[in-house]
Protein backbone atom coordinates (compact mmCIF):
# COMPACT_ATOMS: atom_id res chain seq x y z
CA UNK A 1 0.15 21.91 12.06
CA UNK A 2 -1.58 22.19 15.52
CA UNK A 3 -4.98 22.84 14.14
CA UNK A 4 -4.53 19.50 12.03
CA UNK A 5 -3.10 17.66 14.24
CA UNK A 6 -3.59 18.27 17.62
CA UNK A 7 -7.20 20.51 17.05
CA UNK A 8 -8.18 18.27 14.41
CA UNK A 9 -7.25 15.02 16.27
CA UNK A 10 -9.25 15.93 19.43
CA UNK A 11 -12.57 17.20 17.26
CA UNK A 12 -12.30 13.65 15.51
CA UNK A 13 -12.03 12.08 18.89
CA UNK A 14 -14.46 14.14 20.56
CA UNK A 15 -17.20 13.47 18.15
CA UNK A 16 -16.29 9.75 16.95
CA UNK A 17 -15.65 7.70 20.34
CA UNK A 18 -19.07 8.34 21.89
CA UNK A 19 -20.73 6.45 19.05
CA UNK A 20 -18.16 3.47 19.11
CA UNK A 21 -19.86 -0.03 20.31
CA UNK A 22 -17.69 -1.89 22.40
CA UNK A 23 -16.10 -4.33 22.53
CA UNK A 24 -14.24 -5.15 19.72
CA UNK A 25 -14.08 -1.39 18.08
CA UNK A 26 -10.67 0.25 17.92
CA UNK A 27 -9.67 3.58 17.37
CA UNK A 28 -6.29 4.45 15.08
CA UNK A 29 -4.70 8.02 15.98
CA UNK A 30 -1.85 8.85 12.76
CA UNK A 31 1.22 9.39 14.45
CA UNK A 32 4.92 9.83 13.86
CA UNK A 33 8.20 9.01 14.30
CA UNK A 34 8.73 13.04 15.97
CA UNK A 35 6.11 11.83 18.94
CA UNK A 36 8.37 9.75 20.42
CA UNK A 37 11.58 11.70 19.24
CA UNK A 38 12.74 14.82 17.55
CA UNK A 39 15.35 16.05 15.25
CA UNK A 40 16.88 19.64 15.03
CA UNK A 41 14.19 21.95 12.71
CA UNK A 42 11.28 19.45 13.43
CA UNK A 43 10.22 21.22 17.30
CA UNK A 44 6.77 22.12 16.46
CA UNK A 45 6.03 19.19 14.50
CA UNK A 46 7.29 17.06 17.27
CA UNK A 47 5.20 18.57 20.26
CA UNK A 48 2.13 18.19 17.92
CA UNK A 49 2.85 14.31 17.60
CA UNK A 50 3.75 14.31 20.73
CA UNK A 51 -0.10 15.81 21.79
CA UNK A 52 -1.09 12.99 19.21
CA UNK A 53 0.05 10.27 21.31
CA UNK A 54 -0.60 11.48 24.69
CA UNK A 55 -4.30 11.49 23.49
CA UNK A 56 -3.99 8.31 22.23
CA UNK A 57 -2.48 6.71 25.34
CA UNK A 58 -4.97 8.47 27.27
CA UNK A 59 -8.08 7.43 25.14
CA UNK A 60 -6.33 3.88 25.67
CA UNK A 61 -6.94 4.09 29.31
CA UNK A 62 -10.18 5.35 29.74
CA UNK A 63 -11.80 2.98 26.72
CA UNK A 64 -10.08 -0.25 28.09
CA UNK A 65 -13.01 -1.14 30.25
CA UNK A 66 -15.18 -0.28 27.83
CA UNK A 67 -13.20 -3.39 25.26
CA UNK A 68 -12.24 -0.67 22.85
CA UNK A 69 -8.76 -0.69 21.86
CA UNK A 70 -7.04 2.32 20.59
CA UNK A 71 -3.79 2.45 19.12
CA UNK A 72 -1.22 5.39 17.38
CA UNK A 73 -0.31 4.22 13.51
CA UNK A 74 3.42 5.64 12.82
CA UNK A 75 3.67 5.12 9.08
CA UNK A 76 7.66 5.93 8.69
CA UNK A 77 8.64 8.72 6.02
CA UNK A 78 5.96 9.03 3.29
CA UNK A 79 7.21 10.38 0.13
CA UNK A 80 4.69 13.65 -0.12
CA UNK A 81 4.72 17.02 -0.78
CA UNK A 82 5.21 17.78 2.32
CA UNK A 83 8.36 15.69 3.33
CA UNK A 84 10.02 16.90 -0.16
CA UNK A 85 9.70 20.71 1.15
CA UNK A 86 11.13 19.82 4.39
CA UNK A 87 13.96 17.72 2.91
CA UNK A 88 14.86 19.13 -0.21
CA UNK A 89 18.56 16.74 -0.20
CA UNK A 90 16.40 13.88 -1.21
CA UNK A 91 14.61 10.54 -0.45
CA UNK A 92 15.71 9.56 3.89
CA UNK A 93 16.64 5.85 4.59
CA UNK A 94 13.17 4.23 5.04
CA UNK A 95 10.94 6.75 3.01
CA UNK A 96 8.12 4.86 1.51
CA UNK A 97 5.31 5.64 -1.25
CA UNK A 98 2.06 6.75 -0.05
CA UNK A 99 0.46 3.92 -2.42
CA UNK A 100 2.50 1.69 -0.39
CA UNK A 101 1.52 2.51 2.98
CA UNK A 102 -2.39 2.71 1.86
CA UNK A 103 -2.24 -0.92 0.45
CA UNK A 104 -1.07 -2.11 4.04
CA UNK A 105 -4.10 0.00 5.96
């Protein structure tokens, strides 16, 4: 989990901003609901998110000048693989197909 998201995120960042023409560009970092909260089993995933979106703020600041907007994307509960490991009761209130969420980015 941190080398995907909070190694991965930065590498992406690191090599992707410097060739962004401003302004107008705009930079999306995938978030979550856990960087701006955190439930009871979800600690690690949360601090990762929560790396996520101090990076994004922080890109937010230092590209404003520059006309780039960047932004953090939480897509709400995705029904994956993933999720259904970590929640084997069943579908949570909100959970949405990933062919749903692709059609709206």
């Amino acid at each position: 989990t941190v080398d995907v998201n909070v190694l991965g995120t930065a590498r992406v960042l690191r090599r992707s901003v410097p060739r962004l023409r401003g302004p107008g560009a705009a930079v999306v970092v995938m978030s979550s609901r856990y960087g701006r909260s955190t439930v009871c089993g979800q600690g690690c995933y949360s601090a990762t998110k929560w790396s996520t979106e101090a990076m994004a703020k922080t890109l937010a600041l230092e590209l404003r000048d520059r006309g780039i907007t960047v932004v953090s994307l939480d897509p709400g509960l995705v029904d994956t693989d993933m999720f259904r490991a970590s929640n084997p009761t069943g579908a949570a209130c909100g959970q949405r197909d990933p062919a749903e969420f692709a059609a709206e980015t």
